[in-house]
Amino acid sequence: MKIEQLHSETTDKIIALLRAGTKPWSPSWSQTSVISRPVRSNGQPYHGINVLLLWIAAMEKDFSHRAWYTYRQAAALGGQVRRGERGTPVIAYKPADPDVEDDDPRARAFARCYTVFNKEQIDGLEADPSLPQSSARSDLRAMIAYRSLMDHHSPRHVETPGRAFYSPTTDTVHWPCQADFRSPTHHFATACHEMAHWTGHASRLDRRGISGTPSQEAYAYEELIAELASAFIGATVGVDGSHLDDHASYLDSWVRVLADPRAIFRAASEAERASNFLFPQSLVAGLSEGEICDAAA
């Protein structure tokens, strides 16, 4: 499949889902209480638009496993893709300069599509069932992740009853106290959304929708970035990261943004950068099962 065709088909799918009131980055379609990041055959997570591509495929085909394999990877591990199964296209980015990191948007001079299959489409692979995560455990992880986020970045946060927003003028983030939210998970997701906006400040990632004077379209695009970043963070730390309810005004504004078939690909890339800025690998590593268990004791 050509990249342009993938742009068009992916955008059409997301628009159809949004018009139906479904966000592909929300756990409402998942068999568990959270959505996990898809992983490769070696356990390494996918990033950016590939996360969305695989979430959409999992939603369409009712997959619950998060591992994906190329045909050759499955065969090398003793597996066999079942006859008649259709794979899912994802994108590999190859930097023009080998000294530039793959996740750097400036390095993405070459892109190609390749096909992967979910573990549930493959026979003969070793079983490694993962148990669904309970909402109580998700809330515990959310509280620990929230504390780690705030301790690591020390943003200027103002508890503001009934409102959540980021002010570029004062570089302050605002949201109510945890007791005002329906759950610690929703409190954390709201914080991640507003902190994603915070990353767009000129002193950080310098996004047009924050550091400049945004148009309505730029504002909607920035909201999409923040919503995706919150979802990506949630998938990384193991909680529901979807912040916004399915308000028609947001869904409609995102549909207008997606008139450009490349917009969701760019937004996913920007969201991944924001996610990585807020939760670098060193911070994620600190959210270990041991720490979670100690907190639960």
PDB file of C-alpha atoms in Angstrom:
ATOM      1  CA  MET A   1       0.000   0.000   0.000  1.00  0.00           C
ATOM      2  CA  LYS A   2       1.255   3.491  -0.841  1.00  0.00           C
ATOM      3  CA  ILE A   3       1.622   6.055   1.932  1.00  0.00           C
ATOM      4  CA  GLU A   4      -0.902   8.377   0.273  1.00  0.00           C
ATOM      5  CA  GLN A   5      -3.503   5.604   0.188  1.00  0.00           C
ATOM      6  CA  LEU A   6      -2.887   4.856   3.867  1.00  0.00           C
ATOM      7  CA  HIS A   7      -3.323   8.564   4.685  1.00  0.00           C
ATOM      8  CA  SER A   8      -6.666   8.631   2.901  1.00  0.00           C
ATOM      9  CA  GLU A   9      -8.023   5.319   4.201  1.00  0.00           C
ATOM     10  CA  THR A  10      -6.982   5.983   7.799  1.00  0.00           C
ATOM     11  CA  THR A  11      -8.484   9.463   7.791  1.00  0.00           C
ATOM     12  CA  ASP A  12     -11.740   8.180   6.293  1.00  0.00           C
ATOM     13  CA  LYS A  13     -11.983   5.524   9.022  1.00  0.00           C
ATOM     14  CA  ILE A  14     -11.351   8.002  11.830  1.00  0.00           C
ATOM     15  CA  ILE A  15     -13.855  10.491  10.414  1.00  0.00           C
ATOM     16  CA  ALA A  16     -16.492   7.739  10.199  1.00  0.00           C
ATOM     17  CA  LEU A  17     -15.797   6.734  13.805  1.00  0.00           C
ATOM     18  CA  LEU A  18     -15.942  10.317  15.076  1.00  0.00           C
ATOM     19  CA  ARG A  19     -19.211  10.948  13.245  1.00  0.00           C
ATOM     20  CA  ALA A  20     -20.585   7.821  14.909  1.00  0.00           C
ATOM     21  CA  GLY A  21     -19.517   9.219  18.288  1.00  0.00           C
ATOM     22  CA  THR A  22     -16.570   6.850  18.809  1.00  0.00           C
ATOM     23  CA  LYS A  23     -12.988   7.881  19.500  1.00  0.00           C
ATOM     24  CA  PRO A  24     -10.509   5.176  18.441  1.00  0.00           C
ATOM     25  CA  TRP A  25      -8.202   6.226  21.283  1.00  0.00           C
ATOM     26  CA  SER A  26     -10.906   5.723  23.942  1.00  0.00           C
ATOM     27  CA  PRO A  27     -11.231   2.442  25.907  1.00  0.00           C
ATOM     28  CA  SER A  28     -14.996   2.341  25.306  1.00  0.00           C
ATOM     29  CA  TRP A  29     -14.453  -0.245  22.550  1.00  0.00           C
ATOM     30  CA  SER A  30     -11.861  -2.282  24.458  1.00  0.00           C
ATOM     31  CA  GLN A  31     -12.530  -5.561  26.262  1.00  0.00           C
ATOM     32  CA  THR A  32     -10.539  -4.237  29.233  1.00  0.00           C
ATOM     33  CA  SER A  33     -10.792  -1.036  31.248  1.00  0.00           C
ATOM     34  CA  VAL A  34      -7.726   0.447  29.529  1.00  0.00           C
ATOM     35  CA  ILE A  35      -6.066   0.356  26.130  1.00  0.00           C
ATOM     36  CA  SER A  36      -2.441  -0.763  26.061  1.00  0.00           C
ATOM     37  CA  ARG A  37       0.187   0.389  23.617  1.00  0.00           C
ATOM     38  CA  PRO A  38       0.579  -2.148  20.797  1.00  0.00           C
ATOM     39  CA  VAL A  39       3.940  -3.904  20.856  1.00  0.00           C
ATOM     40  CA  ARG A  40       6.198  -5.561  18.301  1.00  0.00           C
ATOM     41  CA  SER A  41       7.312  -9.181  18.378  1.00  0.00           C
ATOM     42  CA  ASN A  42      10.245  -8.196  20.613  1.00  0.00           C
ATOM     43  CA  GLY A  43       8.001  -6.401  23.096  1.00  0.00           C
ATOM     44  CA  GLN A  44       9.017  -2.885  22.017  1.00  0.00           C
ATOM     45  CA  PRO A  45       6.055  -0.483  21.821  1.00  0.00           C
ATOM     46  CA  TYR A  46       4.783   1.170  18.669  1.00  0.00           C
ATOM     47  CA  HIS A  47       4.629   4.961  18.550  1.00  0.00           C
ATOM     48  CA  GLY A  48       2.702   7.789  16.933  1.00  0.00           C
ATOM     49  CA  ILE A  49       0.331   7.024  14.089  1.00  0.00           C
ATOM     50  CA  ASN A  50       1.118   3.299  14.270  1.00  0.00           C
ATOM     51  CA  VAL A  51      -0.550   3.217  17.687  1.00  0.00           C
ATOM     52  CA  LEU A  52      -3.754   4.577  16.165  1.00  0.00           C
ATOM     53  CA  LEU A  53      -3.545   2.296  13.131  1.00  0.00           C
ATOM     54  CA  LEU A  54      -3.306  -0.769  15.354  1.00  0.00           C
ATOM     55  CA  TRP A  55      -5.937   0.415  17.829  1.00  0.00           C
ATOM     56  CA  ILE A  56      -8.362   0.890  14.944  1.00  0.00           C
ATOM     57  CA  ALA A  57      -7.566  -2.575  13.580  1.00  0.00           C
ATOM     58  CA  ALA A  58      -8.056  -4.101  17.044  1.00  0.00           C
ATOM     59  CA  MET A  59     -11.394  -2.325  17.372  1.00  0.00           C
ATOM     60  CA  GLU A  60     -12.594  -3.420  13.930  1.00  0.00           C
ATOM     61  CA  LYS A  61     -11.558  -7.053  14.401  1.00  0.00           C
ATOM     62  CA  ASP A  62     -12.226  -7.347  18.145  1.00  0.00           C
ATOM     63  CA  PHE A  63      -8.628  -8.223  19.044  1.00  0.00           C
ATOM     64  CA  SER A  64      -7.713  -8.162  22.728  1.00  0.00           C
ATOM     65  CA  HIS A  65      -3.994  -9.027  22.403  1.00  0.00           C
ATOM     66  CA  ARG A  66      -1.571  -6.142  21.954  1.00  0.00           C
ATOM     67  CA  ALA A  67       1.287  -7.992  20.174  1.00  0.00           C
ATOM     68  CA  TRP A  68       1.755  -7.690  16.406  1.00  0.00           C
ATOM     69  CA  TYR A  69       4.119  -9.619  14.107  1.00  0.00           C
ATOM     70  CA  THR A  70       5.246  -9.514  10.513  1.00  0.00           C
ATOM     71  CA  TYR A  71       4.730 -12.769   8.626  1.00  0.00           C
ATOM     72  CA  ARG A  72       8.442 -13.580   8.863  1.00  0.00           C
ATOM     73  CA  GLN A  73       8.651 -12.745  12.562  1.00  0.00           C
ATOM     74  CA  ALA A  74       5.761 -15.096  13.299  1.00  0.00           C
ATOM     75  CA  ALA A  75       7.352 -17.874  11.243  1.00  0.00           C
ATOM     76  CA  ALA A  76      10.722 -17.404  12.955  1.00  0.00           C
ATOM     77  CA  LEU A  77       9.017 -17.967  16.310  1.00  0.00           C
ATOM     78  CA  GLY A  78       7.270 -21.119  15.136  1.00  0.00           C
ATOM     79  CA  GLY A  79       3.963 -19.476  14.273  1.00  0.00           C
ATOM     80  CA  GLN A  80       1.827 -19.585  11.156  1.00  0.00           C
ATOM     81  CA  VAL A  81      -0.565 -16.862  10.049  1.00  0.00           C
ATOM     82  CA  ARG A  82      -3.907 -18.551   9.454  1.00  0.00           C
ATOM     83  CA  ARG A  83      -5.076 -18.880   5.872  1.00  0.00           C
ATOM     84  CA  GLY A  84      -7.329 -16.031   4.825  1.00  0.00           C
ATOM     85  CA  GLU A  85      -6.225 -13.611   7.547  1.00  0.00           C
ATOM     86  CA  ARG A  86      -5.653 -10.031   6.409  1.00  0.00           C
ATOM     87  CA  GLY A  87      -2.848  -8.008   7.896  1.00  0.00           C
ATOM     88  CA  THR A  88      -2.766  -4.389   9.013  1.00  0.00           C
ATOM     89  CA  PRO A  89      -0.515  -1.795   7.353  1.00  0.00           C
ATOM     90  CA  VAL A  90       1.808   0.243   9.549  1.00  0.00           C
ATOM     91  CA  ILE A  91       4.550   2.722   8.715  1.00  0.00           C
ATOM     92  CA  ALA A  92       8.309   2.476   9.118  1.00  0.00           C
ATOM     93  CA  TYR A  93      10.235   5.745   9.074  1.00  0.00           C
ATOM     94  CA  LYS A  94      13.848   5.757   7.967  1.00  0.00           C
ATOM     95  CA  PRO A  95      15.896   8.873   8.773  1.00  0.00           C
ATOM     96  CA  ALA A  96      17.885  10.439   5.963  1.00  0.00           C
ATOM     97  CA  ASP A  97      20.646  11.052   8.510  1.00  0.00           C
ATOM     98  CA  PRO A  98      21.513   7.899  10.492  1.00  0.00           C
ATOM     99  CA  ASP A  99      22.757  10.083  13.354  1.00  0.00           C
ATOM    100  CA  VAL A 100      19.262  11.548  13.897  1.00  0.00           C
ATOM    101  CA  GLU A 101      16.799   9.676  16.112  1.00  0.00           C
ATOM    102  CA  ASP A 102      13.929   7.904  14.330  1.00  0.00           C
ATOM    103  CA  ASP A 103      11.303   9.743  16.412  1.00  0.00           C
ATOM    104  CA  ASP A 104      12.611  13.168  15.313  1.00  0.00           C
ATOM    105  CA  PRO A 105      10.121  14.494  12.707  1.00  0.00           C
ATOM    106  CA  ARG A 106      12.998  16.160  10.849  1.00  0.00           C
ATOM    107  CA  ALA A 107      14.468  12.735  10.178  1.00  0.00           C
ATOM    108  CA  ARG A 108      11.433  11.327   8.420  1.00  0.00           C
ATOM    109  CA  ALA A 109      12.640  11.644   4.872  1.00  0.00           C
ATOM    110  CA  PHE A 110      11.665   8.105   3.915  1.00  0.00           C
ATOM    111  CA  ALA A 111       8.540   6.200   4.864  1.00  0.00           C
ATOM    112  CA  ARG A 112       7.257   2.841   3.758  1.00  0.00           C
ATOM    113  CA  CYS A 113       4.314   0.633   4.629  1.00  0.00           C
ATOM    114  CA  TYR A 114       4.626  -2.921   5.839  1.00  0.00           C
ATOM    115  CA  THR A 115       2.086  -5.451   7.088  1.00  0.00           C
ATOM    116  CA  VAL A 116       1.677  -6.925  10.552  1.00  0.00           C
ATOM    117  CA  PHE A 117      -0.682  -9.491  12.047  1.00  0.00           C
ATOM    118  CA  ASN A 118      -2.159  -9.597  15.516  1.00  0.00           C
ATOM    119  CA  LYS A 119      -1.194 -12.550  17.682  1.00  0.00           C
ATOM    120  CA  GLU A 120      -4.814 -13.720  17.536  1.00  0.00           C
ATOM    121  CA  GLN A 121      -4.397 -14.251  13.780  1.00  0.00           C
ATOM    122  CA  ILE A 122      -1.440 -16.590  14.257  1.00  0.00           C
ATOM    123  CA  ASP A 123      -1.342 -20.244  15.288  1.00  0.00           C
ATOM    124  CA  GLY A 124       1.571 -21.898  17.069  1.00  0.00           C
ATOM    125  CA  LEU A 125       2.908 -19.003  19.150  1.00  0.00           C
ATOM    126  CA  GLU A 126       3.550 -19.469  22.835  1.00  0.00           C
ATOM    127  CA  ALA A 127       0.647 -18.295  24.964  1.00  0.00           C
ATOM    128  CA  ASP A 128       1.177 -15.332  27.255  1.00  0.00           C
ATOM    129  CA  PRO A 129      -2.272 -14.251  28.385  1.00  0.00           C
ATOM    130  CA  SER A 130      -2.547 -10.856  30.026  1.00  0.00           C
ATOM    131  CA  LEU A 131      -5.265 -10.280  32.577  1.00  0.00           C
ATOM    132  CA  PRO A 132      -7.642  -7.331  32.191  1.00  0.00           C
ATOM    133  CA  GLN A 133      -6.812  -4.539  34.571  1.00  0.00           C
ATOM    134  CA  SER A 134      -9.466  -3.639  37.136  1.00  0.00           C
ATOM    135  CA  SER A 135     -10.694  -0.079  37.521  1.00  0.00           C
ATOM    136  CA  ALA A 136      -9.400  -0.047  41.123  1.00  0.00           C
ATOM    137  CA  ARG A 137      -5.895  -0.941  39.959  1.00  0.00           C
ATOM    138  CA  SER A 138      -6.139   1.652  37.199  1.00  0.00           C
ATOM    139  CA  ASP A 139      -7.046   4.287  39.798  1.00  0.00           C
ATOM    140  CA  LEU A 140      -4.030   3.307  41.901  1.00  0.00           C
ATOM    141  CA  ARG A 141      -1.702   3.584  38.926  1.00  0.00           C
ATOM    142  CA  ALA A 142      -3.285   6.921  38.037  1.00  0.00           C
ATOM    143  CA  MET A 143      -2.585   8.365  41.485  1.00  0.00           C
ATOM    144  CA  ILE A 144       1.043   7.240  41.414  1.00  0.00           C
ATOM    145  CA  ALA A 145       1.551   8.437  37.827  1.00  0.00           C
ATOM    146  CA  TYR A 146      -0.012  11.816  38.676  1.00  0.00           C
ATOM    147  CA  ARG A 147       2.361  12.285  41.594  1.00  0.00           C
ATOM    148  CA  SER A 148       5.333  11.329  39.404  1.00  0.00           C
ATOM    149  CA  LEU A 149       4.246  13.721  36.643  1.00  0.00           C
ATOM    150  CA  MET A 150       3.874  16.693  38.970  1.00  0.00           C
ATOM    151  CA  ASP A 151       7.056  15.977  40.939  1.00  0.00           C
ATOM    152  CA  HIS A 152       9.100  15.581  37.753  1.00  0.00           C
ATOM    153  CA  HIS A 153       7.973  18.780  36.001  1.00  0.00           C
ATOM    154  CA  SER A 154       6.812  21.020  38.893  1.00  0.00           C
ATOM    155  CA  PRO A 155       4.466  23.083  36.695  1.00  0.00           C
ATOM    156  CA  ARG A 156       2.674  26.120  38.056  1.00  0.00           C
ATOM    157  CA  HIS A 157      -0.647  24.479  38.875  1.00  0.00           C
ATOM    158  CA  VAL A 158      -3.710  26.319  40.164  1.00  0.00           C
ATOM    159  CA  GLU A 159      -6.616  24.317  41.583  1.00  0.00           C
ATOM    160  CA  THR A 160      -9.588  25.847  39.794  1.00  0.00           C
ATOM    161  CA  PRO A 161     -13.052  24.516  40.700  1.00  0.00           C
ATOM    162  CA  GLY A 162     -15.143  23.515  37.713  1.00  0.00           C
ATOM    163  CA  ARG A 163     -12.570  24.393  35.057  1.00  0.00           C
ATOM    164  CA  ALA A 164      -9.560  22.801  33.377  1.00  0.00           C
ATOM    165  CA  PHE A 165      -7.329  24.751  30.998  1.00  0.00           C
ATOM    166  CA  TYR A 166      -3.801  25.870  30.217  1.00  0.00           C
ATOM    167  CA  SER A 167      -2.954  29.578  30.123  1.00  0.00           C
ATOM    168  CA  PRO A 168      -0.038  30.336  27.758  1.00  0.00           C
ATOM    169  CA  THR A 169       0.073  33.925  29.029  1.00  0.00           C
ATOM    170  CA  THR A 170       0.923  32.932  32.593  1.00  0.00           C
ATOM    171  CA  ASP A 171       2.251  29.454  31.723  1.00  0.00           C
ATOM    172  CA  THR A 172      -0.050  27.921  34.323  1.00  0.00           C
ATOM    173  CA  VAL A 173      -2.145  24.763  34.257  1.00  0.00           C
ATOM    174  CA  HIS A 174      -5.555  24.715  35.896  1.00  0.00           C
ATOM    175  CA  TRP A 175      -7.834  21.883  36.980  1.00  0.00           C
ATOM    176  CA  PRO A 176      -9.943  21.063  40.058  1.00  0.00           C
ATOM    177  CA  CYS A 177      -8.760  19.030  43.039  1.00  0.00           C
ATOM    178  CA  GLN A 178      -8.938  15.240  42.772  1.00  0.00           C
ATOM    179  CA  ALA A 179     -12.041  15.039  44.990  1.00  0.00           C
ATOM    180  CA  ASP A 180     -14.010  16.940  42.347  1.00  0.00           C
ATOM    181  CA  PHE A 181     -13.439  14.226  39.728  1.00  0.00           C
ATOM    182  CA  ARG A 182     -15.431  11.033  39.328  1.00  0.00           C
ATOM    183  CA  SER A 183     -12.235   8.979  39.735  1.00  0.00           C
ATOM    184  CA  PRO A 184      -8.461   9.368  40.179  1.00  0.00           C
ATOM    185  CA  THR A 185      -8.111   8.074  36.623  1.00  0.00           C
ATOM    186  CA  HIS A 186     -10.197  10.931  35.218  1.00  0.00           C
ATOM    187  CA  HIS A 187      -8.238  13.394  37.366  1.00  0.00           C
ATOM    188  CA  PHE A 188      -4.974  12.062  35.915  1.00  0.00           C
ATOM    189  CA  ALA A 189      -6.297  12.110  32.330  1.00  0.00           C
ATOM    190  CA  THR A 190      -7.367  15.740  32.728  1.00  0.00           C
ATOM    191  CA  ALA A 191      -3.948  16.652  34.108  1.00  0.00           C
ATOM    192  CA  CYS A 192      -2.245  14.905  31.179  1.00  0.00           C
ATOM    193  CA  HIS A 193      -4.428  16.762  28.682  1.00  0.00           C
ATOM    194  CA  GLU A 194      -3.638  20.175  30.153  1.00  0.00           C
ATOM    195  CA  MET A 195       0.024  19.290  30.632  1.00  0.00           C
ATOM    196  CA  ALA A 196       0.145  18.266  26.970  1.00  0.00           C
ATOM    197  CA  HIS A 197      -0.926  21.827  26.127  1.00  0.00           C
ATOM    198  CA  TRP A 198       1.785  23.025  28.548  1.00  0.00           C
ATOM    199  CA  THR A 199       4.433  21.260  26.433  1.00  0.00           C
ATOM    200  CA  GLY A 200       3.525  23.495  23.495  1.00  0.00           C
ATOM    201  CA  HIS A 201       4.939  26.609  25.193  1.00  0.00           C
ATOM    202  CA  ALA A 202       7.734  28.343  23.271  1.00  0.00           C
ATOM    203  CA  SER A 203      10.251  27.310  25.942  1.00  0.00           C
ATOM    204  CA  ARG A 204       9.394  23.622  25.450  1.00  0.00           C
ATOM    205  CA  LEU A 205       8.096  22.092  22.197  1.00  0.00           C
ATOM    206  CA  ASP A 206       6.954  25.424  20.705  1.00  0.00           C
ATOM    207  CA  ARG A 207       3.744  24.404  18.916  1.00  0.00           C
ATOM    208  CA  ARG A 208       1.845  26.881  16.781  1.00  0.00           C
ATOM    209  CA  GLY A 209      -1.459  26.237  18.552  1.00  0.00           C
ATOM    210  CA  ILE A 210       0.060  27.399  21.858  1.00  0.00           C
ATOM    211  CA  SER A 211       2.986  29.725  21.227  1.00  0.00           C
ATOM    212  CA  GLY A 212       1.287  31.780  18.504  1.00  0.00           C
ATOM    213  CA  THR A 213      -2.165  33.284  18.023  1.00  0.00           C
ATOM    214  CA  PRO A 214      -4.138  30.246  16.913  1.00  0.00           C
ATOM    215  CA  SER A 215      -6.975  30.224  14.431  1.00  0.00           C
ATOM    216  CA  GLN A 216     -10.052  28.102  15.125  1.00  0.00           C
ATOM    217  CA  GLU A 217      -8.523  25.338  13.023  1.00  0.00           C
ATOM    218  CA  ALA A 218      -5.191  25.559  14.876  1.00  0.00           C
ATOM    219  CA  TYR A 219      -7.045  25.463  18.202  1.00  0.00           C
ATOM    220  CA  ALA A 220      -8.952  22.317  17.161  1.00  0.00           C
ATOM    221  CA  TYR A 221      -5.703  20.745  15.963  1.00  0.00           C
ATOM    222  CA  GLU A 222      -4.008  21.548  19.287  1.00  0.00           C
ATOM    223  CA  GLU A 223      -6.942  19.996  21.163  1.00  0.00           C
ATOM    224  CA  LEU A 224      -6.544  16.853  19.066  1.00  0.00           C
ATOM    225  CA  ILE A 225      -2.821  16.726  19.911  1.00  0.00           C
ATOM    226  CA  ALA A 226      -3.546  17.066  23.636  1.00  0.00           C
ATOM    227  CA  GLU A 227      -6.263  14.411  23.546  1.00  0.00           C
ATOM    228  CA  LEU A 228      -4.011  11.955  21.701  1.00  0.00           C
ATOM    229  CA  ALA A 229      -1.082  12.703  24.020  1.00  0.00           C
ATOM    230  CA  SER A 230      -3.250  11.992  27.050  1.00  0.00           C
ATOM    231  CA  ALA A 231      -4.393   8.706  25.481  1.00  0.00           C
ATOM    232  CA  PHE A 232      -0.804   7.723  24.609  1.00  0.00           C
ATOM    233  CA  ILE A 233       0.344   8.441  28.166  1.00  0.00           C
ATOM    234  CA  GLY A 234      -2.549   6.445  29.568  1.00  0.00           C
ATOM    235  CA  ALA A 235      -1.650   3.489  27.365  1.00  0.00           C
ATOM    236  CA  THR A 236       1.983   3.732  28.478  1.00  0.00           C
ATOM    237  CA  VAL A 237       1.328   3.813  32.226  1.00  0.00           C
ATOM    238  CA  GLY A 238      -1.708   1.510  32.181  1.00  0.00           C
ATOM    239  CA  VAL A 239      -4.722   3.748  32.787  1.00  0.00           C
ATOM    240  CA  ASP A 240      -7.556   5.237  30.747  1.00  0.00           C
ATOM    241  CA  GLY A 241      -6.009   8.372  29.283  1.00  0.00           C
ATOM    242  CA  SER A 242      -9.017   9.590  27.307  1.00  0.00           C
ATOM    243  CA  HIS A 243      -9.857  12.991  28.749  1.00  0.00           C
ATOM    244  CA  LEU A 244     -12.774  14.468  26.855  1.00  0.00           C
ATOM    245  CA  ASP A 245     -16.246  13.010  26.787  1.00  0.00           C
ATOM    246  CA  ASP A 246     -17.724  12.621  23.336  1.00  0.00           C
ATOM    247  CA  HIS A 247     -18.906  16.220  23.038  1.00  0.00           C
ATOM    248  CA  ALA A 248     -20.266  16.848  19.552  1.00  0.00           C
ATOM    249  CA  SER A 249     -18.463  20.204  19.305  1.00  0.00           C
ATOM    250  CA  TYR A 250     -15.047  18.573  19.743  1.00  0.00           C
ATOM    251  CA  LEU A 251     -15.859  15.684  17.421  1.00  0.00           C
ATOM    252  CA  ASP A 252     -17.100  18.070  14.733  1.00  0.00           C
ATOM    253  CA  SER A 253     -14.021  20.292  15.038  1.00  0.00           C
ATOM    254  CA  TRP A 254     -11.735  17.279  14.656  1.00  0.00           C
ATOM    255  CA  VAL A 255     -13.634  16.125  11.576  1.00  0.00           C
ATOM    256  CA  ARG A 256     -12.977  19.551  10.035  1.00  0.00           C
ATOM    257  CA  VAL A 257      -9.264  19.298  10.880  1.00  0.00           C
ATOM    258  CA  LEU A 258      -9.150  15.887   9.190  1.00  0.00           C
ATOM    259  CA  ALA A 259     -10.184  17.393   5.869  1.00  0.00           C
ATOM    260  CA  ASP A 260      -6.423  17.230   5.335  1.00  0.00           C
ATOM    261  CA  PRO A 261      -5.725  13.467   5.160  1.00  0.00           C
ATOM    262  CA  ARG A 262      -2.228  13.984   6.585  1.00  0.00           C
ATOM    263  CA  ALA A 263      -3.416  15.914   9.643  1.00  0.00           C
ATOM    264  CA  ILE A 264      -3.987  12.902  11.902  1.00  0.00           C
ATOM    265  CA  PHE A 265      -0.500  11.604  11.057  1.00  0.00           C
ATOM    266  CA  ARG A 266       1.075  14.933  12.022  1.00  0.00           C
ATOM    267  CA  ALA A 267      -1.087  15.226  15.140  1.00  0.00           C
ATOM    268  CA  ALA A 268      -0.094  11.731  16.266  1.00  0.00           C
ATOM    269  CA  SER A 269       3.580  12.623  15.799  1.00  0.00           C
ATOM    270  CA  GLU A 270       3.185  15.842  17.813  1.00  0.00           C
ATOM    271  CA  ALA A 271       1.229  13.950  20.477  1.00  0.00           C
ATOM    272  CA  GLU A 272       3.990  11.360  20.756  1.00  0.00           C
ATOM    273  CA  ARG A 273       6.557  14.116  21.288  1.00  0.00           C
ATOM    274  CA  ALA A 274       4.374  15.651  24.011  1.00  0.00           C
ATOM    275  CA  SER A 275       3.860  12.236  25.611  1.00  0.00           C
ATOM    276  CA  ASN A 276       7.605  11.534  25.615  1.00  0.00           C
ATOM    277  CA  PHE A 277       8.339  15.001  27.012  1.00  0.00           C
ATOM    278  CA  LEU A 278       5.934  14.509  29.915  1.00  0.00           C
ATOM    279  CA  PHE A 279       6.786  10.867  30.576  1.00  0.00           C
ATOM    280  CA  PRO A 280      10.362  10.146  29.466  1.00  0.00           C
ATOM    281  CA  GLN A 281      11.446   6.534  29.694  1.00  0.00           C
ATOM    282  CA  SER A 282      13.218   7.148  32.994  1.00  0.00           C
ATOM    283  CA  LEU A 283       9.943   8.304  34.537  1.00  0.00           C
ATOM    284  CA  VAL A 284       7.958   5.411  33.062  1.00  0.00           C
ATOM    285  CA  ALA A 285      10.526   2.957  34.413  1.00  0.00           C
ATOM    286  CA  GLY A 286       9.879   4.306  37.901  1.00  0.00           C
ATOM    287  CA  LEU A 287       6.250   3.235  37.656  1.00  0.00           C
ATOM    288  CA  SER A 288       7.214  -0.378  38.274  1.00  0.00           C
ATOM    289  CA  GLU A 289       4.952  -3.136  39.462  1.00  0.00           C
ATOM    290  CA  GLY A 290       6.959  -3.224  42.663  1.00  0.00           C
ATOM    291  CA  GLU A 291       6.167   0.407  43.357  1.00  0.00           C
ATOM    292  CA  ILE A 292       2.504  -0.164  42.576  1.00  0.00           C
ATOM    293  CA  CYS A 293       2.359  -3.190  44.878  1.00  0.00           C
ATOM    294  CA  ASP A 294       4.128  -1.307  47.670  1.00  0.00           C
ATOM    295  CA  ALA A 295       1.599   1.510  47.372  1.00  0.00           C
ATOM    296  CA  ALA A 296      -1.277  -0.959  47.505  1.00  0.00           C
ATOM    297  CA  ALA A 297       0.026  -2.696  50.628  1.00  0.00           C
TER     298      ALA A 297
END
